[in-house]
Coordinates of C-alpha atoms and ligand atoms in Angstrom, one line a residue:
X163 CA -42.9 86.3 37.2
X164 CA -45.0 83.4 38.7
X165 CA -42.2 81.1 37.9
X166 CA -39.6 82.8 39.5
X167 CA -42.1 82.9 42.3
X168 CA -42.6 79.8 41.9
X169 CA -38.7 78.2 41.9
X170 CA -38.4 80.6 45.1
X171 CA -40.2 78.4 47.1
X172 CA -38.3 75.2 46.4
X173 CA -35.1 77.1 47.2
X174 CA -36.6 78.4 50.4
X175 CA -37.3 74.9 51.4
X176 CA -33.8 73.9 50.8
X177 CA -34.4 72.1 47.8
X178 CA -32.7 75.0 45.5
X179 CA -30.5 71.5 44.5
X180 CA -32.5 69.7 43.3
X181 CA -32.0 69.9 38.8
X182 CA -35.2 70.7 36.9
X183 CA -35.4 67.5 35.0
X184 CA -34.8 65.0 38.0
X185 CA -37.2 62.0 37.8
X186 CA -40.0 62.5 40.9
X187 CA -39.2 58.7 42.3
X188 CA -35.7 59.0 42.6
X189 CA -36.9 61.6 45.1
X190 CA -36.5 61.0 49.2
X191 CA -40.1 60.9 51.1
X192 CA -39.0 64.6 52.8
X193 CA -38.2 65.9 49.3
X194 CA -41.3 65.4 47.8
X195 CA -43.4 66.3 51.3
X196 CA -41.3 69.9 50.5
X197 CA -41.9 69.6 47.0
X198 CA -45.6 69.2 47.7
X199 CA -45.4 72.3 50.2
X200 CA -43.8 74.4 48.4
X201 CA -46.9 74.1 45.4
X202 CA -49.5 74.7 47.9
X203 CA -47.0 78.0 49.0
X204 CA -47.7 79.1 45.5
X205 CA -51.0 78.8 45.5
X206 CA -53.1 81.7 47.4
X207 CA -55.8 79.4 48.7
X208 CA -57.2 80.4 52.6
X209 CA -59.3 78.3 55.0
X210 CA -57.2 75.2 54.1
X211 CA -56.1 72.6 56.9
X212 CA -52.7 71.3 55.9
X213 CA -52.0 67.8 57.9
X214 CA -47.9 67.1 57.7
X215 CA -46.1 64.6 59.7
X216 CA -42.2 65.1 60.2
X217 CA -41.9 67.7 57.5
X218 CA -38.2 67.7 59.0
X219 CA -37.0 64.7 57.4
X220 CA -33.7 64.8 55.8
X221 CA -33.2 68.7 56.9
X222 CA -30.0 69.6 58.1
X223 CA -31.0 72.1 61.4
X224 CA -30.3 74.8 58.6
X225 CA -33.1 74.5 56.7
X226 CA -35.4 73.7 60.0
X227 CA -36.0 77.6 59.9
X228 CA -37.1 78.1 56.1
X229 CA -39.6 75.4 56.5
X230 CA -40.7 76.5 60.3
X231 CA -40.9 80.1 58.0
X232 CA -43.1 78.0 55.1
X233 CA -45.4 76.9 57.6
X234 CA -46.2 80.2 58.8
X235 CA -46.8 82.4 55.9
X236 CA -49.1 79.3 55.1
X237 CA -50.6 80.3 58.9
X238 CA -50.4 84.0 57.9
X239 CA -52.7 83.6 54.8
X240 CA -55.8 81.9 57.2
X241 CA -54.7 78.6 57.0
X242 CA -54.2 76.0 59.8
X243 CA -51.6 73.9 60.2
X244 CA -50.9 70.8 61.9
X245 CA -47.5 68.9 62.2
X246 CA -46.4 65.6 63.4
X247 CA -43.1 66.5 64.6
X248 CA -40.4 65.9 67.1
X249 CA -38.4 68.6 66.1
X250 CA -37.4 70.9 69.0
X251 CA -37.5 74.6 67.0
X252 CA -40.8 73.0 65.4
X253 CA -42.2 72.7 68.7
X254 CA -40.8 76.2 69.7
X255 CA -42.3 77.8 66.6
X256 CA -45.9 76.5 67.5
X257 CA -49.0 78.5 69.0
X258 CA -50.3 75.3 69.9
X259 CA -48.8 71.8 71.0
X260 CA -51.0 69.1 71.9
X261 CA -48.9 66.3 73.8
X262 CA -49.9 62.3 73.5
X263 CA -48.8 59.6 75.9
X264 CA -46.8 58.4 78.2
X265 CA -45.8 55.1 76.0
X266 CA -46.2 54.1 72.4
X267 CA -49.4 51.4 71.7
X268 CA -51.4 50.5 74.0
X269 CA -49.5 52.7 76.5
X270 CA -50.5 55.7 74.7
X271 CA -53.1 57.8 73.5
X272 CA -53.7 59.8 76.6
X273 CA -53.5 63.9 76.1
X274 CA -50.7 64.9 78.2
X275 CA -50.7 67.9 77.8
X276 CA -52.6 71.2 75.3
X277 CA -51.7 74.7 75.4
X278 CA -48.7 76.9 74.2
X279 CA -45.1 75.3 73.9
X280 CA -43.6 78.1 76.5
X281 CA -45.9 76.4 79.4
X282 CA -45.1 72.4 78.3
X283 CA -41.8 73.5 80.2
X284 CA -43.9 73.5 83.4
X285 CA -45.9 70.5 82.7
X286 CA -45.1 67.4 85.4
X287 CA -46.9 64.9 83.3
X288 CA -45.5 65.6 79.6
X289 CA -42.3 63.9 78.4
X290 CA -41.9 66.2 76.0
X291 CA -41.5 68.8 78.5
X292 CA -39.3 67.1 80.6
X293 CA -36.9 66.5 77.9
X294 CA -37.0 69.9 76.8
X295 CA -36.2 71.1 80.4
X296 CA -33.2 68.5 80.7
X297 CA -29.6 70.4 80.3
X298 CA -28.2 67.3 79.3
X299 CA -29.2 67.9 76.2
X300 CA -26.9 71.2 75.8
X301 CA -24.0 69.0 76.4
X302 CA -21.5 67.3 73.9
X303 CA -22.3 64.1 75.0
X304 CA -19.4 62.3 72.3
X305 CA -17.5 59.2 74.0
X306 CA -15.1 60.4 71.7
X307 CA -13.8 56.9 71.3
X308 CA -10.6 56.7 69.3
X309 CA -9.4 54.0 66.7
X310 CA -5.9 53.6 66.2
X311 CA -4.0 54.6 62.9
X312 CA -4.2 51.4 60.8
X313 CA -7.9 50.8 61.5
X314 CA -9.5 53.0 59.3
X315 CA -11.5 53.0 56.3
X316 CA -10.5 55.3 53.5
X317 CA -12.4 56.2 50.7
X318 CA -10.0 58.3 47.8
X319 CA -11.6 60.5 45.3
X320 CA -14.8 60.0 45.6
X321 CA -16.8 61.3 42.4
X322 CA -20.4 59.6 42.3
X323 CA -23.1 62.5 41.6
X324 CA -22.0 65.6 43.1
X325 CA -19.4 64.1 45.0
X326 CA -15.7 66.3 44.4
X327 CA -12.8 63.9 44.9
X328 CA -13.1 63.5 48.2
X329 CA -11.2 61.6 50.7
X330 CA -13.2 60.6 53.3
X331 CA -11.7 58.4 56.6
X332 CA -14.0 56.6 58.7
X333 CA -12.2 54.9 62.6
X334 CA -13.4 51.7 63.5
X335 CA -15.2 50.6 65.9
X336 CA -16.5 54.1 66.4
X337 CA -19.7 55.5 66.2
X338 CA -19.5 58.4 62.9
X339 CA -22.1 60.0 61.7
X340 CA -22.0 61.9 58.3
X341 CA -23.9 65.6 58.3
X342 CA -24.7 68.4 55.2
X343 CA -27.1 70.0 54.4
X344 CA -29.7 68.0 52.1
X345 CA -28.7 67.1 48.6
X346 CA -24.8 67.6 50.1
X347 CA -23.9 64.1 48.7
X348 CA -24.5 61.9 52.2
X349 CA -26.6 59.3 50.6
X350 CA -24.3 59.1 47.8
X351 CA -21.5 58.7 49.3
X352 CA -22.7 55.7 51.9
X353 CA -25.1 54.0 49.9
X354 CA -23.7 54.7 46.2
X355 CA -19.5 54.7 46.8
X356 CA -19.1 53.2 50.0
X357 CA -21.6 50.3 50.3
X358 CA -21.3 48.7 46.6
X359 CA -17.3 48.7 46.9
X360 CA -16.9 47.5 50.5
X361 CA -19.8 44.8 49.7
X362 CA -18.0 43.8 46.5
X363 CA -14.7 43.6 48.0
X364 CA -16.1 41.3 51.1
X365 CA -17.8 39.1 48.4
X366 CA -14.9 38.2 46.8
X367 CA -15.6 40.3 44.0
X368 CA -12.6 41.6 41.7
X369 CA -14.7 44.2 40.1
X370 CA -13.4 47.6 39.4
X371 CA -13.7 50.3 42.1
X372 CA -16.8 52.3 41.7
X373 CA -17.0 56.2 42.2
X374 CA -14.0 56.4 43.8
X375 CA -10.1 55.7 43.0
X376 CA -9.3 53.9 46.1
X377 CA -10.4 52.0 49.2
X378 CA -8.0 51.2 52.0
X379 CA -8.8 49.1 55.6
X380 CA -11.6 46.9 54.1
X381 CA -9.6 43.8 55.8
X382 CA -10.6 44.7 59.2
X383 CA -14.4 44.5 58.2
X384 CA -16.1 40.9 58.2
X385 CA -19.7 42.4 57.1
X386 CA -21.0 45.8 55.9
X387 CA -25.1 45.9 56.5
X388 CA -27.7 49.1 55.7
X389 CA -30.3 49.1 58.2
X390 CA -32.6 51.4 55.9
X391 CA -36.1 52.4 56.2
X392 CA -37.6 50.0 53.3
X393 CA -40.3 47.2 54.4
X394 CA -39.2 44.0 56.1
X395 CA -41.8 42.3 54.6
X396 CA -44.6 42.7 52.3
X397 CA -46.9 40.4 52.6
X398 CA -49.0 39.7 56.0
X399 CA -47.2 36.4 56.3
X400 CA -44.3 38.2 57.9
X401 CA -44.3 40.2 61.0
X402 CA -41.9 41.0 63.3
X403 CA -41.8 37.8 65.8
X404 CA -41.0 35.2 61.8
X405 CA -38.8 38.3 60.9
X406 CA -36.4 38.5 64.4
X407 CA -36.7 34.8 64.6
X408 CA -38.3 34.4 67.7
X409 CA -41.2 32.9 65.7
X410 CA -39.3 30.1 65.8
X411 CA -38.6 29.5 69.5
X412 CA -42.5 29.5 70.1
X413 CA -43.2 26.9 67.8
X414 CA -40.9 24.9 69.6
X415 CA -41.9 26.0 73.0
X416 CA -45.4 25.1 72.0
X417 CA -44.5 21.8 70.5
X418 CA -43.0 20.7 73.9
X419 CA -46.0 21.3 76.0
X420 CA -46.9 18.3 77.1
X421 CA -50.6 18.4 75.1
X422 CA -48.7 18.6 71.8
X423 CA -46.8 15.8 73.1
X424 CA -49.6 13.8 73.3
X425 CA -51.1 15.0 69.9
X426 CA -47.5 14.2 68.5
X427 CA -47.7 17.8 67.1
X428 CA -43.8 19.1 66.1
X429 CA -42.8 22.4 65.8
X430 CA -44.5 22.7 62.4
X431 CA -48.0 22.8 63.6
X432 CA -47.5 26.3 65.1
X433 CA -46.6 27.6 62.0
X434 CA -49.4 29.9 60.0
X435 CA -47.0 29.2 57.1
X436 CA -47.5 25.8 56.2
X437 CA -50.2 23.8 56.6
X438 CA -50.8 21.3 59.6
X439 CA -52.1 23.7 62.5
X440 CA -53.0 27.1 60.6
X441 CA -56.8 28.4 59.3
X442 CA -57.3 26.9 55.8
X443 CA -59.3 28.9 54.7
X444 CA -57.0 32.0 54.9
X445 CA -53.8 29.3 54.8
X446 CA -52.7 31.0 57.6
X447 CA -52.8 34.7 56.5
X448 CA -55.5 36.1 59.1
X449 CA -56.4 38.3 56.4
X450 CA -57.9 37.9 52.8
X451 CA -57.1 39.8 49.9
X452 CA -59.9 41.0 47.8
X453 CA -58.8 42.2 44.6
X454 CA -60.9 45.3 43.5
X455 CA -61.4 46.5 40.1
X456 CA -59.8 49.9 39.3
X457 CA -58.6 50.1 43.6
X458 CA -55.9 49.3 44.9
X459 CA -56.8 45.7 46.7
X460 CA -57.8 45.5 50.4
X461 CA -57.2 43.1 53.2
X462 CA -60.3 41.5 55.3
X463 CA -60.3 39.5 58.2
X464 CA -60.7 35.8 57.5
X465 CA -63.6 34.8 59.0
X466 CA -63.1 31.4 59.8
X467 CA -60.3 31.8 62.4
X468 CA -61.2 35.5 63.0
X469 CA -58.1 36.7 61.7
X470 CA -56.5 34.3 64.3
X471 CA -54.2 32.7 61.8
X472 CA -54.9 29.3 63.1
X473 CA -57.3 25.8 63.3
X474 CA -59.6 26.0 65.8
X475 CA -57.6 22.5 67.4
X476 CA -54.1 23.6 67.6
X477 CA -55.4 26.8 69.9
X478 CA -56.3 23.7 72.2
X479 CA -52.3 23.7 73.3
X480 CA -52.0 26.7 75.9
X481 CA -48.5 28.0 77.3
X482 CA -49.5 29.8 80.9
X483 CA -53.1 29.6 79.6
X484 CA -52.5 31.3 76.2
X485 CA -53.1 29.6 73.0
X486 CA -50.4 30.6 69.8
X487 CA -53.4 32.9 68.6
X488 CA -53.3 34.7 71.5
X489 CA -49.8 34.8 72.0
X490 CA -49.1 36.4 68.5
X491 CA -51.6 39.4 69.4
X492 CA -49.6 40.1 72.5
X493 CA -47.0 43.3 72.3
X494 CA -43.6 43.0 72.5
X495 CA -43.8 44.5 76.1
X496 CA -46.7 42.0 77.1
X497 CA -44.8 39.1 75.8
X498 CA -41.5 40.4 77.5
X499 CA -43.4 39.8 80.6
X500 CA -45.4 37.1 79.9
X501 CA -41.6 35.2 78.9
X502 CA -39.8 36.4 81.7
X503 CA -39.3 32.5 82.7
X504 CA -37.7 31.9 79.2
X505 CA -34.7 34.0 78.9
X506 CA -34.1 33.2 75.4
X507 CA -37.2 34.6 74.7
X508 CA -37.3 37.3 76.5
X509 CA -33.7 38.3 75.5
X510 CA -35.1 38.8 72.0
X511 CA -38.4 40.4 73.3
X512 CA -36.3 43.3 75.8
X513 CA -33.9 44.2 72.9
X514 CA -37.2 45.4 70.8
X515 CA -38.6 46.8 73.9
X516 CA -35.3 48.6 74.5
X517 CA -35.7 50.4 70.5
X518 CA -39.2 52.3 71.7
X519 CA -41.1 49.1 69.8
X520 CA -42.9 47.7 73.0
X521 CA -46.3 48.4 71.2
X522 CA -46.1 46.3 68.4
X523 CA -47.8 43.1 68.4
X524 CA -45.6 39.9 67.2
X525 CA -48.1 39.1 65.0
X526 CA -48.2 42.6 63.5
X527 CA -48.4 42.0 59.8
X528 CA -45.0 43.5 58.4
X529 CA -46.1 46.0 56.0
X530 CA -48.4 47.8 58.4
X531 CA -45.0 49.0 60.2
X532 CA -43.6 52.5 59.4
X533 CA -39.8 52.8 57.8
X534 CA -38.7 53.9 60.8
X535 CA -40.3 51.2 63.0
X536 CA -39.0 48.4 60.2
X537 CA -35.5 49.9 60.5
X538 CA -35.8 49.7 63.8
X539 CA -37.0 45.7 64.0
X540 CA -33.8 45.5 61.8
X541 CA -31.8 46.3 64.4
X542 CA -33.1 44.7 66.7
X543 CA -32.1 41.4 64.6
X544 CA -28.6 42.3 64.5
X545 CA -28.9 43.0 68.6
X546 CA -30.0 39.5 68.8
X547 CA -26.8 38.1 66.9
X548 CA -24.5 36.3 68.8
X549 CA -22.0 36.5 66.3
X550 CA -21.2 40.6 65.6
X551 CA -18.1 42.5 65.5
X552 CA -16.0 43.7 62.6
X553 CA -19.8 44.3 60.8
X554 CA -20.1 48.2 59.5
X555 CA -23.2 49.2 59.9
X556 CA -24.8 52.1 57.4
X557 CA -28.0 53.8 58.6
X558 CA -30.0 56.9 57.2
X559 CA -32.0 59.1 59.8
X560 CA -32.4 56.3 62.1
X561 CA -33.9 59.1 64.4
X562 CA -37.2 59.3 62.0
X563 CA -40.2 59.1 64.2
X564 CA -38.4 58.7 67.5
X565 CA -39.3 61.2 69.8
X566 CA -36.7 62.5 72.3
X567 CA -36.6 59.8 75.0
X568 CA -36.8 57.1 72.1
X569 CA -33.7 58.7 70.4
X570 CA -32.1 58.4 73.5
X571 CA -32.5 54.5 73.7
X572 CA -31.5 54.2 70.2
X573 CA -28.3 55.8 71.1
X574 CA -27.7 53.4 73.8
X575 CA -28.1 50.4 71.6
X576 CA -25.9 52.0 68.9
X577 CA -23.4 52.7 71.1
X578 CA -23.6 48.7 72.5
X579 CA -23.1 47.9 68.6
X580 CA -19.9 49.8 68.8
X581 CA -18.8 48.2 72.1
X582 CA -19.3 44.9 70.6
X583 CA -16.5 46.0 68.4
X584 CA -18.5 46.9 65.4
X585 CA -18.7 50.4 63.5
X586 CA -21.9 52.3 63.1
X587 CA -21.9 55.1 60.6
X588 CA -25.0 57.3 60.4
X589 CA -26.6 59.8 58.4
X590 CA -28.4 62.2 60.4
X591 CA -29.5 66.0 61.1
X592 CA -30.7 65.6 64.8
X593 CA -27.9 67.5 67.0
X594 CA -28.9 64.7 70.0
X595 CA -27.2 62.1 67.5
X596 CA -24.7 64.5 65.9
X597 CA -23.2 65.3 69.6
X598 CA -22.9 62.2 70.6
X599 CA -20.8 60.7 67.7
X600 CA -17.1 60.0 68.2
X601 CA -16.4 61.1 65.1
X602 CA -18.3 63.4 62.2
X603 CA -17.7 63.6 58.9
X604 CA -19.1 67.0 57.3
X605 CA -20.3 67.0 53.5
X606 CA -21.0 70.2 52.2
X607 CA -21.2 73.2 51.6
X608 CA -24.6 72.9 49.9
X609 CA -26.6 70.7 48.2
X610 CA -27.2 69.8 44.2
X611 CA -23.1 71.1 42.1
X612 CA -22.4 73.6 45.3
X613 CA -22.4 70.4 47.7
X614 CA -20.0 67.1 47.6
X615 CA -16.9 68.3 49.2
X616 CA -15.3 67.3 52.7
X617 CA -15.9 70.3 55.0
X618 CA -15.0 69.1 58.3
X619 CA -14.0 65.8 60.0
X620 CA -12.7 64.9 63.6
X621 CA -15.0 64.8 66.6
X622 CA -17.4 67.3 67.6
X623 CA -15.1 69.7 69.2
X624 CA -13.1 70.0 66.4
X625 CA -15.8 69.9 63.8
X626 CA -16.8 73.0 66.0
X627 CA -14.2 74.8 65.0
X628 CA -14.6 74.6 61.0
X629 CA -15.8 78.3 60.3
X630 CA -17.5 77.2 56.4
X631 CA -19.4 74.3 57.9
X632 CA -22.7 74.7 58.8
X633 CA -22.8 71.7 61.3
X634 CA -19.7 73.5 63.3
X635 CA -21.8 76.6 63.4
X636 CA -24.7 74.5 65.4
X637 CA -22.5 72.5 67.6
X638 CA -20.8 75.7 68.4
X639 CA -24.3 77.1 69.5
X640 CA -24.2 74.1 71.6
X641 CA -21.1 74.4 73.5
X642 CA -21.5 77.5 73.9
X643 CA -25.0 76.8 76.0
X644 CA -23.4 74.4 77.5
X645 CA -20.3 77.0 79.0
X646 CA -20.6 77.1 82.9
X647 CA -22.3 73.6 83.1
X648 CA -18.6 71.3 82.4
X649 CA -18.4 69.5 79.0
X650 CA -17.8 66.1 80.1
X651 CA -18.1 63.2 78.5
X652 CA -20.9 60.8 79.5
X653 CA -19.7 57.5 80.8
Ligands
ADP262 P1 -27.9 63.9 50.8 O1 -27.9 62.4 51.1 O2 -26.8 64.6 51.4 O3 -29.2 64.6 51.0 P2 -27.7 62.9 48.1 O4 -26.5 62.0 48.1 O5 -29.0 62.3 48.1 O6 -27.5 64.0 49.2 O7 -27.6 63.8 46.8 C1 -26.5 64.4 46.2 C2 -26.8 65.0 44.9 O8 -27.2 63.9 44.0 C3 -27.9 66.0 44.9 O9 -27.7 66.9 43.9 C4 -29.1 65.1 44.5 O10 -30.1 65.9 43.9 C5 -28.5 64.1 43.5 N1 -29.2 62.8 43.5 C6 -29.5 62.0 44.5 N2 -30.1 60.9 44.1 C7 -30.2 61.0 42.8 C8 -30.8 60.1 41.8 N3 -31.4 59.0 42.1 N4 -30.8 60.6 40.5 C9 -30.2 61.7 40.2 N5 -29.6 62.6 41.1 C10 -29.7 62.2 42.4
ZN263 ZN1 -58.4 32.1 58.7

């Protein structure tokens, strides 16, 4: 019947866990994107133009082929699709890729390259290509860092949602990453078990354990963090520069130019968040809201300072011939050069650069960034501590909107968390990240009642050998590419 038909498409887009009655904003964003596909599978509509960006999300590599299948039965019936996706087998399964660049921002927006994915091998000018081409990437690439016997953190019988009893051990001052299929119980068991205890424990707290029986080696953990996808701001009186702090370094940059000197300006007249140097009439907002009837409000430019954030006399004060106005507009990558004489400065300003984030502007207001671009300005805060090690760090897909070279960076700085003697555990589906963890911890077998046990756990290799996990069965497919070529660890 058209219902069956109908519940056939959720479960061929991997969603077959999901329970009938579950509230629609408890969903993830990738849920509901599949949700939404799979209605629009249903219907028998032609000549449509369906626009998705990272459909991927939250899909173990399993599931990559049902939804690469969804989108072309949607092709089949004389409809056109177009992704935004870095997914390799996405890109594979395309009659068309169109390839922008070479940077992100203002270093962007150039074609690279157009034509079918077989030929983007070829192409000199495409990153894309170039990764694809790279045999690195068929290479366990796992430090496979170890962490001696009584540094551990245990979690016994875990039971939240779906989860069955499990034990779960996480070393140290690794890098772990947790793997299933979607709905396995990942999120669960991190942000639902794991955080709320260890965060409760570290407070103080003698509250009872929750979802689980018992939690052993929380001593040799100062501070457990989740670097998560939700806004860092929501108002356009943060942005990235107040929210890493180096907001606060210009001011007082600015207030010891000899021209604020003179003025006897402090610090506080750089600020567009109290008054003293900013535009009145926008008290320092740039923007102004304007409240619509029945709409969701809108932002306009202030049009006293010009969206400039400041009085007209405090942009008299000019560092290297830039006023604060102008300053805040410059990107992270502009500013890094502009600060190369100030190395505090442009300590902060690399370690952003370093994340793929060179094209955002300081001044940026914070809710115009993406989740993944926010999560990733959170991290760059914590790279900017002086003061880590012994923090646990718990991120979800921190690969979400990173295109292959990017994901590489983001590696590199996850891995100098780790070295700073810190633990980073991950969720994640991309077999770049997978490969490269010292240690994985494999949830499974499926999502929804079937899911929630401990498949697999141990490093790559021997996560490779677990027949029933579905994880194995893909770094398996890896090693085995990478037969002939040496598996050696990358130093
Ligand atoms: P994963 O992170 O591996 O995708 P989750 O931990 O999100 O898996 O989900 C595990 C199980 O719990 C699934 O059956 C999922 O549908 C269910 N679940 C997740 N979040 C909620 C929620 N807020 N309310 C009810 N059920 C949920
Ligand atoms: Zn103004």
């Amino acid at each position: 019947s058209e219902c069956v038909r109908r519940l056939s498409f959720l479960k061929d887009l991997g969603l077959g866990y999901l329970t009938l009655d579950r509230a629609g904003d408890t969903l993830s964003g990738g849920e509901a994107q599949r949700i939404r596909l799979s209605s629009e599978l249903g219907s028998n509509l032609t000549g449509v133009c369906y626009v998705l960006d990272e459909p991927t999300i939250g899909l173990h590599p399993r599931d990559n082929t049902l939804l690469v299948n969804a989108l072309k039965m949607l092709k089949q019936r004389g409809n056109t699709v177009i992704v935004v996706e870095h997914d390799e087998e996405t890109l594979r399964a395309a009659d068309w890729v169109i390839d922008l660049g070479p940077g992100g921002g203002e270093r962007g927006g150039e074609v690279l390259y157009q034509g079918t994915p077989g030929r983007i091998l070829r192409s000199t000018r495409s990153h894309t290509g170039r990764m694809l081409r790279d045999r690195d990437r068929y290479r366990i690439t796992s430090r496979r860092r170890e962490s001696p016997p009584d540094s551990w953190l245990t979690l016994y019988g875990a039971h939240e949602r779906n989860l069955k009893d499990a034990d779960v051990s996480i070393p140290l001052s690794t890098l772990a990453v947790i793997t299933g299929v979607s709905g396995s119980g990942k999120s669960t068991l991190l942000m639902d078990v794991l955080y709320p205890n260890l965060a409760n424990r570290l407070n103080g707290s003698r509250v009872r354990l929750k979802g689980c029986s018992k939690m052993e080696g929380a001593k040799a953990i100062k501070r457990v963090l989740v670097v998560d996808h939700s806004p860092i701001g929501r108002t356009p009186r943060s942005t990235p520069a107040t929210y890493i702090g180096i907001m606060d370094e210009l001011r007082q940059l600015m207030a010891g130019l000899p021209d604020s000197r003179t003025m006897g300006w402090r610090p506080g007249r750089f600020s567009f968040n109290v008054t003293g140097g900013r535009c009145q009439a926008c008290q320092g907002q740039g923007t102004l809201r304007v409240e619509m009837k029945f709409l969701p409000e809108v932002y306009v430019p202030c049009e006293t300072c010009g969206g400039g954030r400041y009085h007209e006399e405090t942009l008299s004060v000019k560092y290297r011939g830039k006023d604060i106005s102008e300053i805040l507009k410059m990107t992270f990558s502009e500013a890094r050069d502009f600060f190369s004489a100030v190395p505090h400065l442009r300590r902060a300003l690399e370690v952003v650069c370093d994340l793929g984030l060179g094209y955002l502007g300081l001044g940026q207001p914070s809710p115009s960034l993406s989740g993944g671009e926010a999560q990733r300005v959170k991290l760059s805060r914590e790279l900017g501590r002086r003061d880590t090690g012994k923090t646990l760090y718990l991120l979800d897909e921190p690969t979400t909107g990173l295109h292959f070279a990017d994901i590489r960076k983001l590696l590199e700085v996850l891995n100098h968390l780790v070295d700073l003697n810190n633990t980073v555990v991950v969720i994640e589906h991309n077999l770049d990240v997978i490969k490269t963890a010292d240690y994985i911890v494999d949830l499974g077998p499926e999502g929804g009642e079937k899911g929630g046990y401990l498949l697999a756990a141990g490093t790559p290799e021997e996560v490779a050998k677990v027949e029933g996990s579905y994880t194995g069965r893909f770094l398996r497919k890896i090693l085995a590419k990478s037969k002939g070529q040496g598996v050696g660890s990358q130093k």
